[in-house]
Short mmCIF file of C-alpha atoms in Angstrom, two decimals:
data_model
loop_
_atom_site.label_atom_id
_atom_site.label_comp_id
_atom_site.label_asym_id
_atom_site.label_seq_id
_atom_site.Cartn_x
_atom_site.Cartn_y
_atom_site.Cartn_z
CA MET M 1 -26.89 7.33 -12.77
CA THR M 2 -29.42 5.22 -11.14
CA ALA M 3 -29.92 5.70 -7.07
CA LYS M 4 -30.26 1.80 -6.29
CA THR M 5 -27.44 0.87 -8.39
CA GLU M 6 -24.55 -1.06 -6.74
CA GLN M 7 -21.89 0.39 -8.84
CA TYR M 8 -22.10 4.07 -7.38
CA HIS M 9 -22.11 5.20 -3.29
CA ILE M 10 -23.52 8.53 -2.39
CA PHE M 11 -21.87 10.36 -0.02
CA PHE M 12 -23.81 13.58 1.30
CA TRP M 13 -21.35 16.59 2.43
CA ASP M 14 -21.06 20.06 2.84
CA THR M 15 -18.20 22.47 3.42
CA GLU M 16 -17.69 25.87 5.78
CA THR M 17 -14.97 28.09 4.17
CA THR M 18 -13.13 31.56 4.89
CA GLY M 19 -15.51 33.52 2.52
CA LEU M 20 -16.99 33.68 -0.54
CA PHE M 21 -14.80 33.51 -3.79
CA GLN M 22 -12.98 37.18 -4.41
CA TYR M 23 -12.12 37.53 -8.04
CA ALA M 24 -8.77 35.01 -8.51
CA HIS M 25 -8.53 34.09 -4.84
CA PRO M 26 -10.79 31.31 -3.62
CA PRO M 27 -11.50 30.46 0.14
CA ALA M 28 -10.03 27.60 2.34
CA ILE M 29 -12.11 25.06 3.75
CA LEU M 30 -12.72 25.58 8.02
CA ASP M 31 -14.96 22.86 8.46
CA LEU M 32 -15.83 19.72 6.20
CA ALA M 33 -18.41 16.25 6.41
CA VAL M 34 -19.07 13.83 4.45
CA VAL M 35 -22.27 11.07 5.24
CA ASP M 36 -22.66 7.94 3.72
CA GLN M 37 -25.50 7.47 1.83
CA GLN M 38 -26.19 3.66 2.80
CA SER M 39 -25.11 3.13 6.84
CA GLY M 40 -25.55 6.65 7.65
CA ASP M 41 -22.19 7.24 9.07
CA ILE M 42 -20.77 10.81 9.96
CA ALA M 43 -17.10 12.07 9.23
CA GLN M 44 -16.64 15.58 9.93
CA TRP M 45 -13.21 17.72 10.56
CA LEU M 46 -12.07 20.84 11.49
CA ILE M 47 -9.12 22.66 9.21
CA ASN M 48 -6.74 25.00 9.08
CA PRO M 49 -7.01 27.48 6.48
CA GLY M 50 -3.46 27.84 6.18
CA GLY M 51 -3.24 31.99 6.70
CA VAL M 52 -6.29 32.58 4.69
CA LEU M 53 -8.03 35.15 7.06
CA ILE M 54 -11.68 34.60 7.76
CA SER M 55 -13.89 36.82 6.71
CA SER M 56 -16.55 38.58 9.03
CA LYS M 57 -19.88 37.65 7.50
CA ALA M 58 -18.42 33.86 6.92
CA ARG M 59 -17.75 34.05 10.67
CA GLU M 60 -21.32 35.33 11.54
CA VAL M 61 -22.87 32.47 9.83
CA HIS M 62 -20.92 29.66 10.38
CA GLY M 63 -19.82 30.72 13.98
CA ILE M 64 -15.94 29.32 13.16
CA ASP M 65 -12.87 31.85 14.01
CA SER M 66 -9.25 31.25 14.31
CA SER M 67 -9.43 30.30 17.61
CA MET M 68 -11.39 27.19 16.55
CA VAL M 69 -9.07 25.82 13.69
CA SER M 70 -5.82 27.23 14.73
CA GLY M 71 -4.29 23.81 16.09
CA CYS M 72 -6.17 21.72 13.22
CA GLN M 73 -4.59 20.35 10.75
CA ASN M 74 -4.67 21.77 7.11
CA PHE M 75 -6.45 20.44 4.14
CA GLY M 76 -3.97 18.57 2.37
CA GLN M 77 -4.10 16.11 5.67
CA ILE M 78 -7.97 16.17 6.18
CA ALA M 79 -8.33 15.47 2.16
CA THR M 80 -6.22 12.23 2.44
CA LYS M 81 -8.28 11.20 5.73
CA MET M 82 -11.45 12.24 3.81
CA PHE M 83 -10.68 9.82 0.55
CA ASP M 84 -9.76 6.69 2.57
CA TYR M 85 -12.64 7.06 4.70
CA MET M 86 -14.41 6.97 1.27
CA ARG M 87 -13.10 4.24 -0.17
CA ASN M 88 -13.06 2.24 2.52
CA GLN M 89 -16.90 2.87 3.08
CA ALA M 90 -17.44 2.59 -1.19
CA GLY M 91 -15.60 -0.46 -1.41
CA SER M 92 -15.58 -1.49 -5.04
CA ALA M 93 -18.36 1.02 -5.86
CA THR M 94 -17.63 4.38 -7.43
CA PRO M 95 -18.04 6.72 -4.99
CA VAL M 96 -20.06 10.36 -5.41
CA LEU M 97 -20.08 13.04 -3.57
CA CYS M 98 -23.48 14.95 -3.62
CA GLY M 99 -23.81 17.84 -2.20
CA PHE M 100 -26.50 21.26 -2.10
CA ASN M 101 -25.74 23.79 -5.02
CA SER M 102 -22.33 22.60 -5.08
CA HIS M 103 -21.91 22.83 -8.61
CA ARG M 104 -21.73 26.75 -7.95
CA PHE M 105 -19.66 26.60 -4.62
CA ASP M 106 -18.64 23.31 -2.79
CA ASN M 107 -17.18 21.42 -5.71
CA LEU M 108 -15.38 24.62 -7.37
CA VAL M 109 -13.98 25.07 -3.76
CA LEU M 110 -12.66 21.51 -3.15
CA LEU M 111 -11.40 21.51 -6.15
CA ALA M 112 -9.13 24.49 -5.72
CA GLU M 113 -8.23 23.61 -2.50
CA LEU M 114 -6.73 20.42 -3.64
CA ALA M 115 -4.96 22.09 -6.23
CA ARG M 116 -3.29 24.30 -3.62
CA TYR M 117 -1.87 21.38 -2.06
CA GLY M 118 -0.86 19.53 -5.03
CA ILE M 119 -3.69 16.62 -4.75
CA ASP M 120 -5.66 14.84 -7.40
CA PHE M 121 -9.12 14.42 -7.27
CA PRO M 122 -9.37 10.60 -7.24
CA THR M 123 -9.66 9.43 -10.69
CA GLY M 124 -13.22 8.07 -11.99
CA TRP M 125 -14.98 9.83 -8.43
CA LEU M 126 -18.00 12.21 -9.49
CA PHE M 127 -20.17 14.75 -8.41
CA ALA M 128 -23.85 15.15 -7.90
CA ASP M 129 -25.99 17.94 -7.11
CA LEU M 130 -29.91 17.46 -5.40
CA TYR M 131 -30.50 21.35 -5.39
CA PRO M 132 -31.33 21.63 -9.38
CA HIS M 133 -34.20 18.90 -8.63
CA LEU M 134 -35.55 20.81 -5.89
CA GLN M 135 -36.61 23.91 -7.25
CA GLN M 136 -39.98 25.28 -8.49
CA ARG M 137 -40.42 24.35 -12.21
CA ALA M 138 -38.33 21.91 -14.45
CA SER M 139 -36.10 23.00 -17.02
CA ARG M 140 -34.00 20.45 -19.94
CA HIS M 141 -31.07 21.49 -17.71
CA ARG M 142 -31.51 20.26 -14.47
CA GLY M 143 -33.83 17.24 -15.40
CA PRO M 144 -36.95 16.10 -13.19
CA ILE M 145 -38.41 17.97 -10.61
CA LEU M 146 -38.81 16.40 -7.18
CA LEU M 147 -41.12 16.43 -4.34
CA GLN M 148 -43.33 19.34 -6.18
CA GLU M 149 -46.59 18.85 -4.28
CA GLN M 150 -44.59 18.67 -1.03
CA LEU M 151 -42.75 22.01 -1.22
CA SER M 152 -45.85 23.70 -3.14
CA THR M 153 -45.63 26.51 -0.53
CA ILE M 154 -42.71 26.71 0.93
CA PRO M 155 -41.56 30.68 0.52
CA ASN M 156 -37.90 29.84 -0.65
CA ARG M 157 -35.85 26.76 -1.44
CA LYS M 158 -32.64 26.73 1.03
CA LEU M 159 -31.75 23.79 2.77
CA THR M 160 -33.12 24.75 5.94
CA THR M 161 -36.62 25.67 4.61
CA ILE M 162 -36.87 22.17 2.74
CA TYR M 163 -35.87 20.16 5.45
CA GLN M 164 -38.40 22.11 7.70
CA ALA M 165 -41.24 21.32 5.08
CA LEU M 166 -40.46 17.63 4.68
CA VAL M 167 -39.17 17.00 7.94
CA GLY M 168 -41.28 18.87 10.45
CA ARG M 169 -39.25 20.30 12.59
CA VAL M 170 -36.01 23.02 12.18
CA LEU M 171 -32.73 22.35 11.46
CA ASP M 172 -30.63 22.45 14.37
CA GLY M 173 -27.10 23.65 14.10
CA ALA M 174 -27.75 24.75 10.28
CA HIS M 175 -24.43 26.83 8.82
CA ARG M 176 -22.21 23.48 10.10
CA ALA M 177 -21.05 21.16 7.37
CA ALA M 178 -22.08 18.31 9.93
CA ALA M 179 -26.06 19.48 10.17
CA ASP M 180 -26.11 20.61 6.78
CA ALA M 181 -25.02 17.25 5.15
CA ILE M 182 -27.37 15.15 7.66
CA ALA M 183 -30.09 17.14 6.80
CA LEU M 184 -29.45 16.46 2.70
CA HIS M 185 -29.23 13.17 3.65
CA ALA M 186 -32.84 13.29 5.57
CA VAL M 187 -33.98 15.09 1.99
CA TRP M 188 -32.56 12.76 -0.56
CA LYS M 189 -34.12 9.83 1.39
CA ILE M 190 -37.42 11.75 1.58
CA ALA M 191 -37.17 12.54 -2.09
CA LEU M 192 -36.38 8.81 -3.10
CA ALA M 193 -39.17 7.42 -1.13
CA HIS M 194 -41.58 9.47 -3.36
CA HIS M 195 -39.55 8.80 -6.37
CA PRO M 196 -38.19 5.63 -6.41
CA ASP M 197 -37.17 5.78 -9.94
CA PHE M 198 -35.19 9.04 -9.78
CA GLU M 199 -31.71 9.10 -11.63
CA LEU M 200 -29.14 11.45 -10.52
CA PRO M 201 -27.69 12.94 -12.62
CA THR M 202 -23.71 12.86 -12.61
CA ILE M 203 -20.71 14.97 -13.48
CA ASN M 204 -16.52 13.89 -13.23
CA ALA M 205 -14.13 16.20 -11.93
CA ASP M 206 -13.33 17.48 -15.17
CA CYS M 207 -16.67 19.28 -16.04
CA ALA M 208 -16.99 20.37 -12.14
CA ARG M 209 -13.87 22.18 -12.61
CA GLY M 210 -15.11 24.29 -16.03
CA LYS M 211 -18.70 24.55 -14.37
CA ARG M 212 -18.71 28.42 -15.08
CA TRP M 213 -15.64 29.13 -13.27
CA ASP M 214 -14.47 31.51 -15.66
CA GLU M 215 -17.48 33.38 -15.75
CA LEU M 216 -19.00 33.31 -12.41
CA ARG M 217 -15.84 32.66 -9.79
CA VAL M 218 -12.58 33.84 -10.87
CA ARG M 219 -12.80 36.67 -12.63
CA SER M 220 -11.21 40.02 -13.20
CA PRO M 221 -13.34 43.28 -12.27
CA PRO M 222 -15.51 44.57 -15.03
CA GLN M 223 -13.60 47.03 -17.37
CA HIS M 224 -15.75 49.65 -17.96
CA PRO M 225 -15.88 50.85 -21.68
CA THR M 226 -14.20 54.76 -21.51
CA PRO M 227 -16.95 57.52 -22.44
CA ALA M 228 -15.89 59.23 -25.82
CA VAL M 229 -14.95 62.65 -25.75
CA ALA M 230 -16.10 65.35 -28.26
CA HIS M 231 -13.35 66.86 -30.00
CA ARG M 232 -12.37 70.25 -28.96
CA SER M 233 -10.01 72.86 -31.06
CA PRO M 234 -7.30 73.87 -29.39
CA ARG M 235 -6.88 77.16 -27.37
CA PRO M 236 -4.96 79.47 -29.25
CA SER M 237 -1.59 80.90 -27.58
CA PRO M 238 -1.52 84.12 -26.10
CA ASP M 239 1.44 84.73 -28.37
CA ILE M 240 -0.43 84.62 -31.44
CA PRO M 241 -3.28 86.93 -31.90
CA ALA M 242 -6.95 85.80 -32.28
CA GLU M 243 -8.57 85.58 -35.53
CA PRO M 244 -11.26 88.05 -36.08
CA ALA M 245 -14.61 86.99 -35.93
CA ASN M 246 -15.41 88.12 -39.43
CA PRO M 247 -12.31 88.64 -41.28
CA GLY M 248 -14.39 89.50 -44.69
CA PRO M 249 -12.78 88.92 -47.99
CA SER M 250 -9.24 89.07 -48.12
CA THR M 251 -8.09 91.53 -50.56
CA ASP M 252 -4.97 89.04 -51.34
CA GLY M 253 -5.93 87.06 -53.42
CA PRO M 254 -7.95 83.17 -53.04
CA SER M 255 -8.08 82.28 -49.73
CA PRO M 256 -6.34 78.61 -48.95
CA PRO M 257 -8.86 76.20 -48.29
CA ARG M 258 -8.81 75.18 -44.24
CA ALA M 259 -8.74 72.12 -43.17
CA SER M 260 -12.06 69.92 -42.26
CA PRO M 261 -11.91 69.29 -38.47
CA PRO M 262 -11.52 65.72 -37.54
CA PRO M 263 -14.84 63.78 -36.80
CA VAL M 264 -15.69 63.17 -32.96
CA PRO M 265 -15.18 59.58 -32.36
CA ASP M 266 -18.30 57.21 -32.19
CA ALA M 267 -18.85 56.42 -28.41
CA ALA M 268 -17.95 53.37 -27.06
CA PRO M 269 -20.34 50.77 -27.87
CA VAL M 270 -22.13 48.78 -24.40
CA ASP M 271 -20.68 45.70 -23.96
CA ARG M 272 -23.86 43.55 -22.61
CA LEU M 273 -21.51 40.66 -22.25
CA ARG M 274 -19.21 42.64 -19.62
CA GLY M 275 -18.23 40.41 -17.13
CA ILE M 276 -18.96 36.94 -18.79
CA GLY M 277 -16.08 34.80 -19.25
CA PRO M 278 -14.31 33.28 -22.83
CA LYS M 279 -16.18 29.92 -22.28
CA THR M 280 -19.45 31.47 -22.41
CA ARG M 281 -18.46 34.26 -25.18
CA ALA M 282 -17.19 31.65 -27.21
CA ALA M 283 -20.18 29.68 -27.01
CA LEU M 284 -22.58 32.73 -27.48
CA GLU M 285 -21.08 33.39 -30.67
CA ALA M 286 -20.99 29.80 -31.84
CA SER M 287 -24.61 29.16 -31.16
CA GLY M 288 -25.74 31.33 -33.98
CA VAL M 289 -28.96 32.51 -31.75
CA ALA M 290 -27.27 35.60 -30.14
CA THR M 291 -23.81 36.47 -31.08
CA VAL M 292 -21.65 39.12 -29.49
CA GLY M 293 -22.35 41.32 -32.29
CA ALA M 294 -25.99 41.64 -31.73
CA LEU M 295 -25.97 41.94 -27.83
CA ARG M 296 -23.32 44.87 -28.35
CA GLU M 297 -25.70 46.72 -30.37
#
Protein backbone atom coordinates (compact mmCIF):
# COMPACT_ATOMS: atom_id res chain seq x y z
CA MET A 1 0.00 0.00 0.00
CA THR A 2 1.45 3.37 -1.02
CA ALA A 3 1.21 6.09 1.60
CA LYS A 4 -0.08 8.67 -0.86
CA THR A 5 -2.66 6.62 -2.69
CA GLU A 6 -6.25 7.81 -2.39
CA GLN A 7 -7.48 4.24 -2.16
CA TYR A 8 -6.54 4.03 1.54
CA HIS A 9 -7.26 6.24 4.53
CA ILE A 10 -4.87 5.85 7.46
CA PHE A 11 -5.93 6.21 11.09
CA PHE A 12 -3.28 6.17 13.80
CA TRP A 13 -4.59 4.51 16.92
CA ASP A 14 -3.66 3.27 20.37
CA THR A 15 -5.25 1.49 23.30
CA GLU A 16 -4.78 1.31 27.05
CA THR A 17 -5.99 -1.89 28.66
CA THR A 18 -6.66 -3.63 31.95
CA GLY A 19 -3.36 -5.51 31.66
CA LEU A 20 -1.54 -7.97 29.46
CA PHE A 21 -2.63 -11.32 28.06
CA GLN A 22 -2.89 -13.92 30.80
CA TYR A 23 -2.91 -17.28 29.01
CA ALA A 24 -6.46 -17.67 27.61
CA HIS A 25 -7.79 -14.42 29.10
CA PRO A 26 -7.25 -11.32 26.93
CA PRO A 27 -7.39 -7.90 28.62
CA ALA A 28 -10.20 -5.39 28.12
CA ILE A 29 -9.78 -1.97 26.53
CA LEU A 30 -10.11 1.04 28.84
CA ASP A 31 -8.92 3.90 26.62
CA LEU A 32 -9.14 4.07 22.82
CA ALA A 33 -8.05 6.87 20.50
CA VAL A 34 -8.02 7.30 16.71
CA VAL A 35 -6.25 10.12 14.82
CA ASP A 36 -7.15 10.86 11.20
CA GLN A 37 -3.97 11.08 9.13
CA GLN A 38 -5.37 13.58 6.66
CA SER A 39 -7.29 16.00 8.89
CA GLY A 40 -5.55 15.39 12.22
CA ASP A 41 -8.94 15.02 13.93
CA ILE A 42 -8.89 13.00 17.17
CA ALA A 43 -11.57 10.71 18.55
CA GLN A 44 -11.09 9.27 22.04
CA TRP A 45 -13.25 7.14 24.31
CA LEU A 46 -12.98 5.85 27.87
CA ILE A 47 -14.52 2.38 28.09
CA ASN A 48 -16.11 0.33 30.86
CA PRO A 49 -14.18 -2.99 30.92
CA GLY A 50 -17.33 -4.98 31.69
CA GLY A 51 -16.21 -6.71 34.85
CA VAL A 52 -12.56 -7.25 33.88
CA LEU A 53 -10.35 -6.07 36.75
CA ILE A 54 -7.64 -3.47 36.15
CA SER A 55 -4.26 -4.82 37.19
CA SER A 56 -2.12 -2.73 39.52
CA LYS A 57 0.77 -2.67 37.04
CA ALA A 58 -1.46 -1.39 34.24
CA ARG A 59 -2.92 1.26 36.54
CA GLU A 60 0.58 2.47 37.38
CA VAL A 61 1.36 2.87 33.68
CA HIS A 62 -1.71 4.71 32.38
CA GLY A 63 -3.30 6.00 35.60
CA ILE A 64 -6.82 4.78 34.77
CA ASP A 65 -8.76 3.28 37.68
CA SER A 66 -12.23 1.81 37.95
CA SER A 67 -13.77 5.08 39.19
CA MET A 68 -12.86 6.76 35.88
CA VAL A 69 -14.61 4.18 33.69
CA SER A 70 -17.46 2.84 35.85
CA GLY A 71 -20.01 5.17 34.23
CA CYS A 72 -18.71 4.79 30.67
CA GLN A 73 -20.18 2.72 27.85
CA ASN A 74 -18.90 -0.78 27.20
CA PHE A 75 -16.72 -1.72 24.26
CA GLY A 76 -19.61 -3.02 22.19
CA GLN A 77 -21.20 0.43 22.19
CA ILE A 78 -17.90 2.25 21.62
CA ALA A 79 -16.86 -0.03 18.74
CA THR A 80 -19.94 1.00 16.78
CA LYS A 81 -19.11 4.68 17.31
CA MET A 82 -15.49 4.15 16.34
CA PHE A 83 -16.34 2.34 13.10
CA ASP A 84 -18.97 4.94 12.17
CA TYR A 85 -16.46 7.75 12.77
CA MET A 86 -13.86 6.07 10.57
CA ARG A 87 -16.35 5.38 7.77
CA ASN A 88 -17.42 9.02 7.72
CA GLN A 89 -13.82 10.23 7.67
CA ALA A 90 -12.62 7.76 5.04
CA GLY A 91 -15.50 8.15 2.58
CA SER A 92 -14.97 5.73 -0.29
CA ALA A 93 -11.38 4.89 0.71
CA THR A 94 -10.41 1.78 2.68
CA PRO A 95 -9.68 2.51 6.37
CA VAL A 96 -6.31 1.35 7.69
CA LEU A 97 -5.63 1.16 11.45
CA CYS A 98 -1.93 1.89 11.93
CA GLY A 99 -0.41 1.40 15.39
CA PHE A 100 2.96 1.14 17.09
CA ASN A 101 3.88 -2.49 17.79
CA SER A 102 0.18 -3.17 17.32
CA HIS A 103 0.68 -6.47 15.48
CA ARG A 104 1.82 -7.98 18.77
CA PHE A 105 -0.79 -6.46 21.07
CA ASP A 106 -3.38 -3.85 20.06
CA ASN A 107 -4.68 -5.72 17.03
CA LEU A 108 -5.15 -8.88 19.09
CA VAL A 109 -6.87 -7.03 21.92
CA LEU A 110 -9.24 -5.28 19.52
CA LEU A 111 -10.20 -8.52 17.77
CA ALA A 112 -10.66 -10.30 21.10
CA GLU A 113 -12.93 -7.51 22.36
CA LEU A 114 -14.98 -7.60 19.16
CA ALA A 115 -15.39 -11.36 19.58
CA ARG A 116 -16.46 -10.92 23.21
CA TYR A 117 -19.32 -8.63 22.12
CA GLY A 118 -20.19 -10.55 18.95
CA ILE A 119 -19.11 -7.79 16.55
CA ASP A 120 -17.38 -8.44 13.21
CA PHE A 121 -14.39 -6.39 12.13
CA PRO A 122 -15.50 -4.48 8.99
CA THR A 123 -14.89 -6.42 5.82
CA GLY A 124 -11.97 -5.15 3.77
CA TRP A 125 -10.48 -2.94 6.48
CA LEU A 126 -6.76 -3.35 7.12
CA PHE A 127 -4.13 -3.19 9.84
CA ALA A 128 -0.63 -1.70 9.66
CA ASP A 129 2.25 -1.28 12.09
CA LEU A 130 4.91 1.46 11.93
CA TYR A 131 7.06 -0.05 14.68
CA PRO A 132 8.98 -2.60 12.54
CA HIS A 133 10.13 0.18 10.19
CA LEU A 134 11.74 2.21 12.98
CA GLN A 135 14.15 -0.48 14.19
CA GLN A 136 17.95 -0.55 14.09
CA ARG A 137 18.44 -3.01 11.24
CA ALA A 138 16.53 -4.20 8.23
CA SER A 139 14.84 -7.57 7.92
CA ARG A 140 13.10 -9.30 5.06
CA HIS A 141 10.03 -9.54 7.30
CA ARG A 142 9.95 -5.85 8.23
CA GLY A 143 10.56 -4.15 4.91
CA PRO A 144 12.36 -0.81 4.62
CA ILE A 145 13.80 0.86 7.72
CA LEU A 146 13.05 4.56 8.16
CA LEU A 147 15.01 7.45 9.70
CA GLN A 148 18.13 5.38 10.41
CA GLU A 149 20.38 8.44 10.56
CA GLN A 150 18.02 10.45 12.78
CA LEU A 151 17.52 7.56 15.22
CA SER A 152 21.06 6.14 15.25
CA THR A 153 21.97 7.44 18.72
CA ILE A 154 18.78 6.88 20.73
CA PRO A 155 18.99 4.35 23.61
CA ASN A 156 15.83 2.41 22.70
CA ARG A 157 13.01 2.29 20.17
CA LYS A 158 10.09 3.16 22.41
CA LEU A 159 7.55 5.59 20.97
CA THR A 160 8.30 8.24 23.60
CA THR A 161 12.04 8.06 22.83
CA ILE A 162 11.53 8.20 19.06
CA TYR A 163 9.12 11.13 19.42
CA GLN A 164 11.54 13.10 21.59
CA ALA A 165 14.44 12.49 19.18
CA LEU A 166 12.46 13.58 16.11
CA VAL A 167 10.24 16.35 17.50
CA GLY A 168 12.67 17.74 20.07
CA ARG A 169 10.44 17.68 23.14
CA VAL A 170 9.15 15.22 25.69
CA LEU A 171 5.79 13.60 24.89
CA ASP A 172 3.19 15.13 27.20
CA GLY A 173 0.61 12.67 28.53
CA ALA A 174 2.47 9.53 27.43
CA HIS A 175 0.75 6.18 27.98
CA ARG A 176 -2.69 7.56 27.34
CA ALA A 177 -4.28 6.52 24.07
CA ALA A 178 -4.77 10.00 22.59
CA ALA A 179 -1.24 11.21 23.37
CA ASP A 180 0.37 8.08 21.94
CA ALA A 181 -1.75 8.18 18.77
CA ILE A 182 -0.90 11.86 18.25
CA ALA A 183 2.79 11.08 18.75
CA LEU A 184 2.61 8.28 16.19
CA HIS A 185 0.99 10.65 13.70
CA ALA A 186 3.83 13.16 14.24
CA VAL A 187 6.46 10.46 13.72
CA TRP A 188 4.71 9.33 10.55
CA LYS A 189 4.73 12.83 9.04
CA ILE A 190 8.46 13.20 9.72
CA ALA A 191 9.19 9.76 8.29
CA LEU A 192 7.17 10.48 5.17
CA ALA A 193 9.01 13.77 4.65
CA HIS A 194 12.31 11.87 4.55
CA HIS A 195 10.95 8.85 2.66
CA PRO A 196 8.22 10.11 0.31
CA ASP A 197 8.07 6.82 -1.62
CA PHE A 198 7.62 4.62 1.44
CA GLU A 199 4.93 1.96 1.09
CA LEU A 200 3.22 0.94 4.33
CA PRO A 201 2.64 -2.84 4.42
CA THR A 202 -0.83 -3.90 5.56
CA ILE A 203 -2.55 -7.10 6.65
CA ASN A 204 -6.21 -8.01 6.86
CA ALA A 205 -8.09 -9.08 9.98
CA ASP A 206 -7.61 -12.80 9.31
CA CYS A 207 -3.84 -12.38 9.20
CA ALA A 208 -3.88 -10.14 12.27
CA ARG A 209 -5.98 -12.64 14.18
CA GLY A 210 -3.44 -15.40 13.57
CA LYS A 211 -0.34 -13.27 14.07
CA ARG A 212 1.55 -15.32 16.69
CA TRP A 213 -1.71 -15.70 18.60
CA ASP A 214 -1.33 -19.38 19.46
CA GLU A 215 2.33 -19.39 20.37
CA LEU A 216 2.78 -15.94 21.90
CA ARG A 217 -0.34 -14.52 23.48
CA VAL A 218 -2.90 -17.18 24.29
CA ARG A 219 -1.28 -20.40 25.41
CA SER A 220 -1.40 -22.79 28.31
CA PRO A 221 1.36 -22.79 30.93
CA PRO A 222 4.29 -24.90 29.66
CA GLN A 223 4.18 -28.52 30.72
CA HIS A 224 7.59 -29.55 32.08
CA PRO A 225 8.63 -33.14 31.29
CA THR A 226 8.58 -35.52 34.24
CA PRO A 227 12.16 -36.52 35.16
CA ALA A 228 12.95 -40.19 34.75
CA VAL A 229 13.33 -42.28 37.92
CA ALA A 230 15.85 -45.14 38.02
CA HIS A 231 14.41 -48.59 38.66
CA ARG A 232 14.59 -49.80 42.22
CA SER A 233 14.01 -53.37 43.43
CA PRO A 234 11.08 -53.67 45.82
CA ARG A 235 11.91 -53.80 49.50
CA PRO A 236 11.64 -57.31 51.01
CA SER A 237 8.58 -58.03 53.09
CA PRO A 238 9.28 -58.43 56.82
CA ASP A 239 7.47 -61.82 56.68
CA ILE A 240 9.96 -63.23 54.14
CA PRO A 241 13.52 -63.87 55.31
CA ALA A 242 16.16 -61.97 53.44
CA GLU A 243 18.35 -63.88 51.02
CA PRO A 244 21.92 -64.45 52.33
CA ALA A 245 24.55 -62.20 50.87
CA ASN A 246 26.63 -65.14 49.59
CA PRO A 247 24.35 -68.18 49.46
CA GLY A 248 27.02 -70.41 47.97
CA PRO A 249 26.43 -73.30 45.56
CA SER A 250 23.13 -75.09 45.85
CA THR A 251 23.07 -78.76 46.73
CA ASP A 252 19.55 -79.33 45.39
CA GLY A 253 20.47 -79.25 41.74
CA PRO A 254 20.97 -76.48 39.24
CA SER A 255 19.54 -73.11 40.16
CA PRO A 256 16.68 -71.83 38.03
CA PRO A 257 17.57 -68.94 35.76
CA ARG A 258 17.07 -65.59 37.45
CA ALA A 259 14.98 -62.96 35.70
CA SER A 260 16.98 -59.96 34.52
CA PRO A 261 15.99 -56.65 36.12
CA PRO A 262 13.83 -54.34 34.03
CA PRO A 263 15.80 -51.77 32.01
CA VAL A 264 16.21 -48.28 33.39
CA PRO A 265 13.94 -45.94 31.39
CA ASP A 266 15.63 -43.30 29.29
CA ALA A 267 15.36 -39.72 30.46
CA ALA A 268 12.56 -37.77 28.83
CA PRO A 269 13.88 -35.70 25.88
CA VAL A 270 14.30 -32.00 26.51
CA ASP A 271 11.63 -30.27 24.47
CA ARG A 272 13.22 -27.07 23.21
CA LEU A 273 9.93 -26.18 21.54
CA ARG A 274 8.13 -26.12 24.88
CA GLY A 275 5.64 -23.23 24.90
CA ILE A 276 5.65 -22.83 21.11
CA GLY A 277 2.22 -23.21 19.60
CA PRO A 278 0.98 -25.63 16.97
CA LYS A 279 1.28 -23.26 14.02
CA THR A 280 4.96 -22.52 14.54
CA ARG A 281 5.66 -26.17 15.42
CA ALA A 282 3.99 -27.32 12.18
CA ALA A 283 5.89 -24.69 10.18
CA LEU A 284 9.22 -25.90 11.60
CA GLU A 285 8.40 -29.50 10.80
CA ALA A 286 7.47 -28.59 7.22
CA SER A 287 10.38 -26.22 6.61
CA GLY A 288 13.15 -28.81 6.29
CA VAL A 289 15.57 -26.37 7.92
CA ALA A 290 15.04 -27.46 11.51
CA THR A 291 12.73 -30.24 12.53
CA VAL A 292 11.09 -30.82 15.85
CA GLY A 293 13.12 -34.00 16.28
CA ALA A 294 16.39 -32.15 15.68
CA LEU A 295 15.49 -29.47 18.17
CA ARG A 296 14.75 -32.09 20.81
CA GLU A 297 18.27 -33.56 20.60
